[in-house]
Short mmCIF file of C-alpha atoms in Angstrom, two decimals:
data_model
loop_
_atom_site.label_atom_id
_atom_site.label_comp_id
_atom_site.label_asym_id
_atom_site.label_seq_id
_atom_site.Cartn_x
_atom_site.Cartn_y
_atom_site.Cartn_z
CA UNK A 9 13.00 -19.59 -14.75
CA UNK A 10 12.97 -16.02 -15.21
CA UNK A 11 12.68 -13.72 -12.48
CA UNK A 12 9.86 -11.70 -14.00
CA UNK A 13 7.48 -14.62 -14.23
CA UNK A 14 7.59 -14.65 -10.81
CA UNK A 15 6.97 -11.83 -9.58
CA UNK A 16 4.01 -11.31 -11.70
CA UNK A 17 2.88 -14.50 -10.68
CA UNK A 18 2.36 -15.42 -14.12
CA UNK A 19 -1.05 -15.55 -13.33
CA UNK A 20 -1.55 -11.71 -15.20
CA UNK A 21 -2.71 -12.34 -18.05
CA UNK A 22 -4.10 -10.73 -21.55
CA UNK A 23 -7.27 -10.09 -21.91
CA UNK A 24 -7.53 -8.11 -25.39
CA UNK A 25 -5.57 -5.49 -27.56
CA UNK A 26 -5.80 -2.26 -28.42
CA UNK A 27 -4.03 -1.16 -31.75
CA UNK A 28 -3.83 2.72 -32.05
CA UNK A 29 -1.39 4.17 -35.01
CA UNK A 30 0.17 0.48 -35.29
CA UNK A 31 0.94 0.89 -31.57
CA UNK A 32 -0.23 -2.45 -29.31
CA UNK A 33 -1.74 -2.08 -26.14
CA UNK A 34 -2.52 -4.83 -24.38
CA UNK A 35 -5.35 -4.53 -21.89
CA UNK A 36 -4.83 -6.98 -18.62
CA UNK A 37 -6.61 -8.57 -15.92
CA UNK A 38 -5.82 -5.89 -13.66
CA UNK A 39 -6.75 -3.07 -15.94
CA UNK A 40 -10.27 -4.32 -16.18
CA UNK A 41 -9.65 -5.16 -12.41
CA UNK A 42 -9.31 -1.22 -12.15
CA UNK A 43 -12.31 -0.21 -14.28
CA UNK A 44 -14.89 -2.42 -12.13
CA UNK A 45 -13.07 -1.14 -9.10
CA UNK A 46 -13.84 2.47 -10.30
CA UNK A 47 -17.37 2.26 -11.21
CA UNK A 48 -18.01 0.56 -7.79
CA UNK A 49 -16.10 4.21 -6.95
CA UNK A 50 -18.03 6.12 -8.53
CA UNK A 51 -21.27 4.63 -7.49
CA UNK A 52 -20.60 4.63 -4.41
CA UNK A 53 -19.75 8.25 -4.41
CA UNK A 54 -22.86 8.81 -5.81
CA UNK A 55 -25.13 7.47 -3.49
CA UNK A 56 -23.25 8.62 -0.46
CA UNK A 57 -23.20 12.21 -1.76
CA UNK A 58 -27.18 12.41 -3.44
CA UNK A 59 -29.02 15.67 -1.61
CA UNK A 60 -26.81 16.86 1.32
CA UNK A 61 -28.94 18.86 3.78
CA UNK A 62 -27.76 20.91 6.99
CA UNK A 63 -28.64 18.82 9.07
CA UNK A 64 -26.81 15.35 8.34
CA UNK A 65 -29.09 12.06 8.46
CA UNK A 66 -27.89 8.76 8.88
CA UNK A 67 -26.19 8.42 4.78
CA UNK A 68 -24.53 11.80 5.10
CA UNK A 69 -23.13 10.63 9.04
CA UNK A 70 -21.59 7.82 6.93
CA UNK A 71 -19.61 10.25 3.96
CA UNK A 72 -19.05 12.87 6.59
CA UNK A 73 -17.03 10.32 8.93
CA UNK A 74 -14.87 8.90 5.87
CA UNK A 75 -14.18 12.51 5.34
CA UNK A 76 -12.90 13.77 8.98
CA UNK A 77 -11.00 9.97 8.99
CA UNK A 78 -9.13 11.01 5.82
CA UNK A 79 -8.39 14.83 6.82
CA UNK A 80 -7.84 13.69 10.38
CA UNK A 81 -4.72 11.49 8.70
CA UNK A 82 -3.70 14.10 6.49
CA UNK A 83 -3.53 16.76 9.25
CA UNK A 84 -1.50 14.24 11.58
CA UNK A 85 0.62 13.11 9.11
CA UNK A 86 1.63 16.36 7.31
CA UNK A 87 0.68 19.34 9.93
CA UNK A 88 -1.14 22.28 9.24
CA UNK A 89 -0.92 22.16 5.11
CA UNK A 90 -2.78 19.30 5.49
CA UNK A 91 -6.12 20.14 4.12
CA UNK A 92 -4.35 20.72 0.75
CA UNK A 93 -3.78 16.94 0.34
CA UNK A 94 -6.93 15.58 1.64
CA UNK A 95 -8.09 15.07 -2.42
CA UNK A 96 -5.63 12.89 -2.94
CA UNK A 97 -4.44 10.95 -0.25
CA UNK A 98 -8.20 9.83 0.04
CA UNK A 99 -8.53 8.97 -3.45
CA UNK A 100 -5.42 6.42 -3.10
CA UNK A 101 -7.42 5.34 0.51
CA UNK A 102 -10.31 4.75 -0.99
CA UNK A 103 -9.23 2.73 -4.25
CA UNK A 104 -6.31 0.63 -2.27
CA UNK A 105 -9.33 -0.06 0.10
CA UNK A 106 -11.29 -1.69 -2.65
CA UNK A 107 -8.38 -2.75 -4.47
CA UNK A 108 -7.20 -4.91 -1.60
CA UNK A 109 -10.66 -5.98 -0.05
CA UNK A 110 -11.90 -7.45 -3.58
CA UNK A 111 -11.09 -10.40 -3.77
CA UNK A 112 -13.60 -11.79 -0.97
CA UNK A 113 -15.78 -12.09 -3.67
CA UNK A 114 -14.38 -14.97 -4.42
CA UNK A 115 -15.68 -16.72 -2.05
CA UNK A 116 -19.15 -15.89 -3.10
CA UNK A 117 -19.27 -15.94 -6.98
CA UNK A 118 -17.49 -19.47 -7.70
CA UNK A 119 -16.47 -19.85 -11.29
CA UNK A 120 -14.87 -16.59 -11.69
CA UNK A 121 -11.18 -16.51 -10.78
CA UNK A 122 -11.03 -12.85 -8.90
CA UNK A 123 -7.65 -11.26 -8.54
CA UNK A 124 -7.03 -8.30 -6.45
CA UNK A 125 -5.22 -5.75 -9.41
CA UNK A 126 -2.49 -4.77 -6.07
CA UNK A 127 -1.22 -8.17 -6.56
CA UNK A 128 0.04 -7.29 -10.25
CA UNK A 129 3.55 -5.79 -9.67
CA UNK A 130 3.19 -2.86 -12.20
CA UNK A 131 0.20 -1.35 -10.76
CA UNK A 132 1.84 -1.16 -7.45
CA UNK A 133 4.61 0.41 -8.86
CA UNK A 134 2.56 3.14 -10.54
CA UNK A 135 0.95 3.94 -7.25
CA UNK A 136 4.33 4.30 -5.53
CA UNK A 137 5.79 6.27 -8.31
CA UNK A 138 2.74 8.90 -8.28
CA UNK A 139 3.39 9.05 -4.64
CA UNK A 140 7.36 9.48 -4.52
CA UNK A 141 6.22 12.63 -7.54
CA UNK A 142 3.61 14.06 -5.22
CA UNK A 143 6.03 14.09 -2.39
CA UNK A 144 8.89 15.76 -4.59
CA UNK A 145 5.97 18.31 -5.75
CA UNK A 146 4.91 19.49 -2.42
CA UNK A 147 8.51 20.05 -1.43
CA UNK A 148 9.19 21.88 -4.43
CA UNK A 149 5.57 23.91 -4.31
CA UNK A 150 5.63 24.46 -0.79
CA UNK A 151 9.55 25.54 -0.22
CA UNK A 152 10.30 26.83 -3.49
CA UNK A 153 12.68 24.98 -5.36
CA UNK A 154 15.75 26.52 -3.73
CA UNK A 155 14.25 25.49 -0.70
CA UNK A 156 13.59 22.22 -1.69
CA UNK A 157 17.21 21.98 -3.18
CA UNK A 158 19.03 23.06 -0.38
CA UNK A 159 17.27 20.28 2.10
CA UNK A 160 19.24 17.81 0.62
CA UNK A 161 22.56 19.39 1.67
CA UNK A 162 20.65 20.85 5.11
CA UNK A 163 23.01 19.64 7.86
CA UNK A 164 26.27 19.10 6.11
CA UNK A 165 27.23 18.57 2.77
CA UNK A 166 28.40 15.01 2.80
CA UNK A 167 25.22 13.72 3.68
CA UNK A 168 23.90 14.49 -0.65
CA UNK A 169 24.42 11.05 -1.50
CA UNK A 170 22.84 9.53 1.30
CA UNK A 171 19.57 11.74 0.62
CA UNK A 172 19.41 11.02 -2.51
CA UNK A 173 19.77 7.10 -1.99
CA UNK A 174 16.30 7.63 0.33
CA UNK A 175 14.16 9.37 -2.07
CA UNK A 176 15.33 6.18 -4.58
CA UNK A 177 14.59 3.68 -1.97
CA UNK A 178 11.16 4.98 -0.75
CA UNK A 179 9.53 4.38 -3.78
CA UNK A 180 10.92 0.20 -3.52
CA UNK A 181 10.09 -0.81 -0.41
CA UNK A 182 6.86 1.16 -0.41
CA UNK A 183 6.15 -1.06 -3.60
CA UNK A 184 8.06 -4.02 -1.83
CA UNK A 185 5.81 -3.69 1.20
CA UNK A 186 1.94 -3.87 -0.32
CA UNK A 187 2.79 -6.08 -3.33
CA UNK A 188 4.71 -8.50 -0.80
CA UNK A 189 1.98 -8.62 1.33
CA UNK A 190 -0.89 -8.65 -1.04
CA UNK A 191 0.15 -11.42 -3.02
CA UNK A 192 1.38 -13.51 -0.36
CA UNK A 193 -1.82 -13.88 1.10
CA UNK A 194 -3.49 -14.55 -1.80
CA UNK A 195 -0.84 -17.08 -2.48
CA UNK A 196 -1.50 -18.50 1.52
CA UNK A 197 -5.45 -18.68 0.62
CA UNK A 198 -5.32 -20.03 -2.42
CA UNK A 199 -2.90 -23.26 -0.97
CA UNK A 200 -5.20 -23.48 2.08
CA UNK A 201 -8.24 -23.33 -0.12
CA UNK A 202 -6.94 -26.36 -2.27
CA UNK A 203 -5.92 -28.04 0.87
CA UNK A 204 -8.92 -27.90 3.37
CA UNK A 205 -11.92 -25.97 0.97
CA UNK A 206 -14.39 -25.86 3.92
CA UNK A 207 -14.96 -23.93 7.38
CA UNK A 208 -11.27 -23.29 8.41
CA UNK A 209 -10.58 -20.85 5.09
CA UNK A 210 -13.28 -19.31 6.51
CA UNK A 211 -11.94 -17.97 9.85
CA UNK A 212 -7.84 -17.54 8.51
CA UNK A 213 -9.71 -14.79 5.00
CA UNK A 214 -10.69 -12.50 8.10
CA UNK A 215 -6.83 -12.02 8.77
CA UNK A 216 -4.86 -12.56 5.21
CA UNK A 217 -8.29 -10.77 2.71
CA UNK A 218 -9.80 -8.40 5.07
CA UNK A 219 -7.51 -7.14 8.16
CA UNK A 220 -4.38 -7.73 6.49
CA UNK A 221 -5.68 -5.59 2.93
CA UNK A 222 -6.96 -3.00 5.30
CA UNK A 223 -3.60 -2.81 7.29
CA UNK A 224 -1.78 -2.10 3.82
CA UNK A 225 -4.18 0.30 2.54
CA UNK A 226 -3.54 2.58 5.63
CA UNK A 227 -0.06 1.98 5.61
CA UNK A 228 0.31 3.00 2.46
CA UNK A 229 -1.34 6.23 2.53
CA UNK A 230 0.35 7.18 6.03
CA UNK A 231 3.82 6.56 4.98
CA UNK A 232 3.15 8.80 1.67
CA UNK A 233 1.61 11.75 4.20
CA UNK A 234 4.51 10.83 6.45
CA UNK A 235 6.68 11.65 3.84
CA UNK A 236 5.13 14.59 2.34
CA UNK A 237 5.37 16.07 6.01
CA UNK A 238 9.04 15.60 5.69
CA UNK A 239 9.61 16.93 2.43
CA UNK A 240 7.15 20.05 3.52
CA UNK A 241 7.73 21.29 6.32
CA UNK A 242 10.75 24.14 7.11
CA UNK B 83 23.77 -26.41 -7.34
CA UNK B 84 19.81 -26.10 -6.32
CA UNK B 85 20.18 -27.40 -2.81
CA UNK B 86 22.75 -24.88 -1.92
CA UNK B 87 20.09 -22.59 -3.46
CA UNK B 88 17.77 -23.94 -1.83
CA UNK B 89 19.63 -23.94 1.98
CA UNK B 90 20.33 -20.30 1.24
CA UNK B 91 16.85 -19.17 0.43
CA UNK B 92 15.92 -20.81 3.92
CA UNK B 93 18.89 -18.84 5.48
CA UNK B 94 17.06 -15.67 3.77
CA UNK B 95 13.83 -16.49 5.65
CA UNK B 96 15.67 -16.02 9.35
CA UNK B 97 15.19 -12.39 8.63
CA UNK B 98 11.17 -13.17 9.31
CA UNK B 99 12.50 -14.55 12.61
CA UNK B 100 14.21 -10.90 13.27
CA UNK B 101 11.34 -9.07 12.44
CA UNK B 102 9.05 -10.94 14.66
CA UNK B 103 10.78 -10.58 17.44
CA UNK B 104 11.45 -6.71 16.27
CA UNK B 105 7.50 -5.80 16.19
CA UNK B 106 6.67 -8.15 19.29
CA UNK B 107 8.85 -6.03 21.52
CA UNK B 108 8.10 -2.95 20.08
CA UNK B 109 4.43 -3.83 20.67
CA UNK B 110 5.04 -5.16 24.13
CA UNK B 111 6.81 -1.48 24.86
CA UNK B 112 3.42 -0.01 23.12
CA UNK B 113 1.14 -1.98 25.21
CA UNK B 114 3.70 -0.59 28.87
CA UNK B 115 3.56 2.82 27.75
CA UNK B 116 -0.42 2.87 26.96
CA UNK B 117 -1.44 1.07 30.15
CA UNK B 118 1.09 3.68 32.69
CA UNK B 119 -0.51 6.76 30.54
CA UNK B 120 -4.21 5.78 28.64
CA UNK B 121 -4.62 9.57 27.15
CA UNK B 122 -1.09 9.09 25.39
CA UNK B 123 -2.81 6.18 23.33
CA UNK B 124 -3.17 8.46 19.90
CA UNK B 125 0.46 9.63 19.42
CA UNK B 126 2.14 6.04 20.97
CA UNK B 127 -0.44 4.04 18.43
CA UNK B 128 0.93 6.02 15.44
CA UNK B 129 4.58 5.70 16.41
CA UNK B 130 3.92 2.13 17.23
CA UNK B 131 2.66 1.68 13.40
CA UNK B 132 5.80 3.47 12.12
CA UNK B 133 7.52 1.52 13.70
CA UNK B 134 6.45 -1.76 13.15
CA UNK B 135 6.07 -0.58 9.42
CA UNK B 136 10.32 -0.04 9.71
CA UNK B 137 10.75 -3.26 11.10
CA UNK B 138 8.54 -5.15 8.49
CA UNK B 139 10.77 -3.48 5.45
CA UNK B 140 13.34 -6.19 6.39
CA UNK B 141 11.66 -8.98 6.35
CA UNK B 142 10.34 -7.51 2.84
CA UNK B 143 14.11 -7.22 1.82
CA UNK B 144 14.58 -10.71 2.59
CA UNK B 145 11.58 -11.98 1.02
CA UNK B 146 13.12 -9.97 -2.42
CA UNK B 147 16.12 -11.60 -1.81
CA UNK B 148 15.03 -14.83 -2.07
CA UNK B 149 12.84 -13.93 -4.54
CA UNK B 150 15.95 -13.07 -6.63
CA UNK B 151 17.49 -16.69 -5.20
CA UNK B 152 14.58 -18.52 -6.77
CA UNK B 153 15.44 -16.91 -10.19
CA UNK B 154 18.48 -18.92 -9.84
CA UNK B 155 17.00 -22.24 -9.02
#
């Protein structure tokens, strides 16, 4: 067995090619996953931000408390150059939100086999990567690169290899943690689901689909402001 | 060859033990601290998620482990 196959589950699979200048590109599950998830995005966005007046009635209450929940994060988790991350760190929110949360439609539409594109190991690990880069950006942007450099010396020398172990290992187990999770429960569901199909999937989706997907999302997204705090501030 | 495997992926799993009883008593501390001093609740709810979020990375590490074990099999 190889170890690959198993921690892509085997179950991502090919859905059609691309062939640009005799280069092959194969389009996945999960990339499709990804396109759906956006356009749900982008509608969304849409309807929540249509005509914004002064006074906010009850659709703009609903974008302007996502908003002051995302900045309200960004300002605990990083400090005062908070505000400068809010873009971001709400755009990962928001998708890993979606991401995680989508495949409750399973339960509805019945002959479609829905997977949730977090449980596909390289799309967690592009998530994590553009994370680890945005931390090492703002440390760089925000404490000039001397600054930046000399943190990883900052209370004695010896400590430079130990520094440099953390950035490599922040990226793994923040990949570890949501594609761990993640595809365990849909793993737990879909053995319970074979098992007993009625009434008692029901009650256990609220905790593996919805709280536990939810849990991540935020998880995810605090760890990467608590990080960019770290690598920011003086 | 498999069963040892086998035994030592179940060995791997005790680390789920240790993190359970990691994030129970870090909650249990949580839930102390929040009832002696309610306004508190913001700053000891994020800690407690930090920390739980620590704890959690092992069992994580184990799972990987074992994942690696079951390569083997």
């Amino acid at each position: 067995m190889n170890i690959s196959e198993i921690l892509d589950n085997s179950s991502v699979k090919t859905v059609f090619n691309i062939n640009i200048f005799n280069i092959n590109i194969p389009i996945t599950e999960s990339i499709i996953m990804m396109w759906i998830i956006s356009l749900i995005l982008i509608f969304i966005a849409l309807i929540l931000s249509l005509k914004l007046k002064k006074v906010p009635g009850k659709r703009q209450g609903i974008t302007e408390s996502i908003i002051e929940f995302i900045s309200n994060l960004c300002e605990d988790g990083i400090g005062e150059k908070g505000k400068k991350f809010v873009g971001f760190i709400g755009t990962i929110l928001l998708f890993l939100v979606i991401a995680n949360l989508i495949d409750i439609l399973n339960v509805m539409i019945f002959n479609i086999d829905i997977i949730p594109p977090t449980k596909d190991l390289s799309v967690v690990i592009a998530l994590s990567i553009i994370s680890i880069s945005s931390v090492i950006y703002a440390g760089i942007k925000y404490r000039k690169f001397s600054g930046f450099a000399k943190s990883f010396f900052s209370p004695v020398a010896i400590i430079f290899p130990f520094k440099v172990l953390d950035y490599l290992m922040k990226p793994v187990s923040l990949t570890l943690r949501l594609f761990g999770n993640i595809s365990v429960g849909y793993l737990i569901m879909a053995i319970i689901t074979s098992l007993v199909p009625l009434i008692i999937p029901s009650f256990l989706s609220l905790y593996f689909d919805i709280f536990d997907g939810l849990l991540q999302a935020y998880i995810f997204v605090f760890l990467t402001t608590l990080y960019i705090g770290e690598a920011v501030e003086e | 060859m498999s069963g040892t495997i086998a035994l030592a992926i179940g060995i791997c799993m005790t680390s789920c033990a240790a993190a359970g009883i990691g994030i129970g008593m870090a909650t249990g501390k949580a839930v102390e601290a929040i009832a002696r001093q309610p306004e508190a609740s913001k700053s000891i709810r994020s800690l407690l998620l930090l920390g739980a979020v620590l704890v959690e990375s092992t069992a994580i590490y184990g799972m990987f482990v074992s994942f690696l074990l079951l390569a083997k099999m």
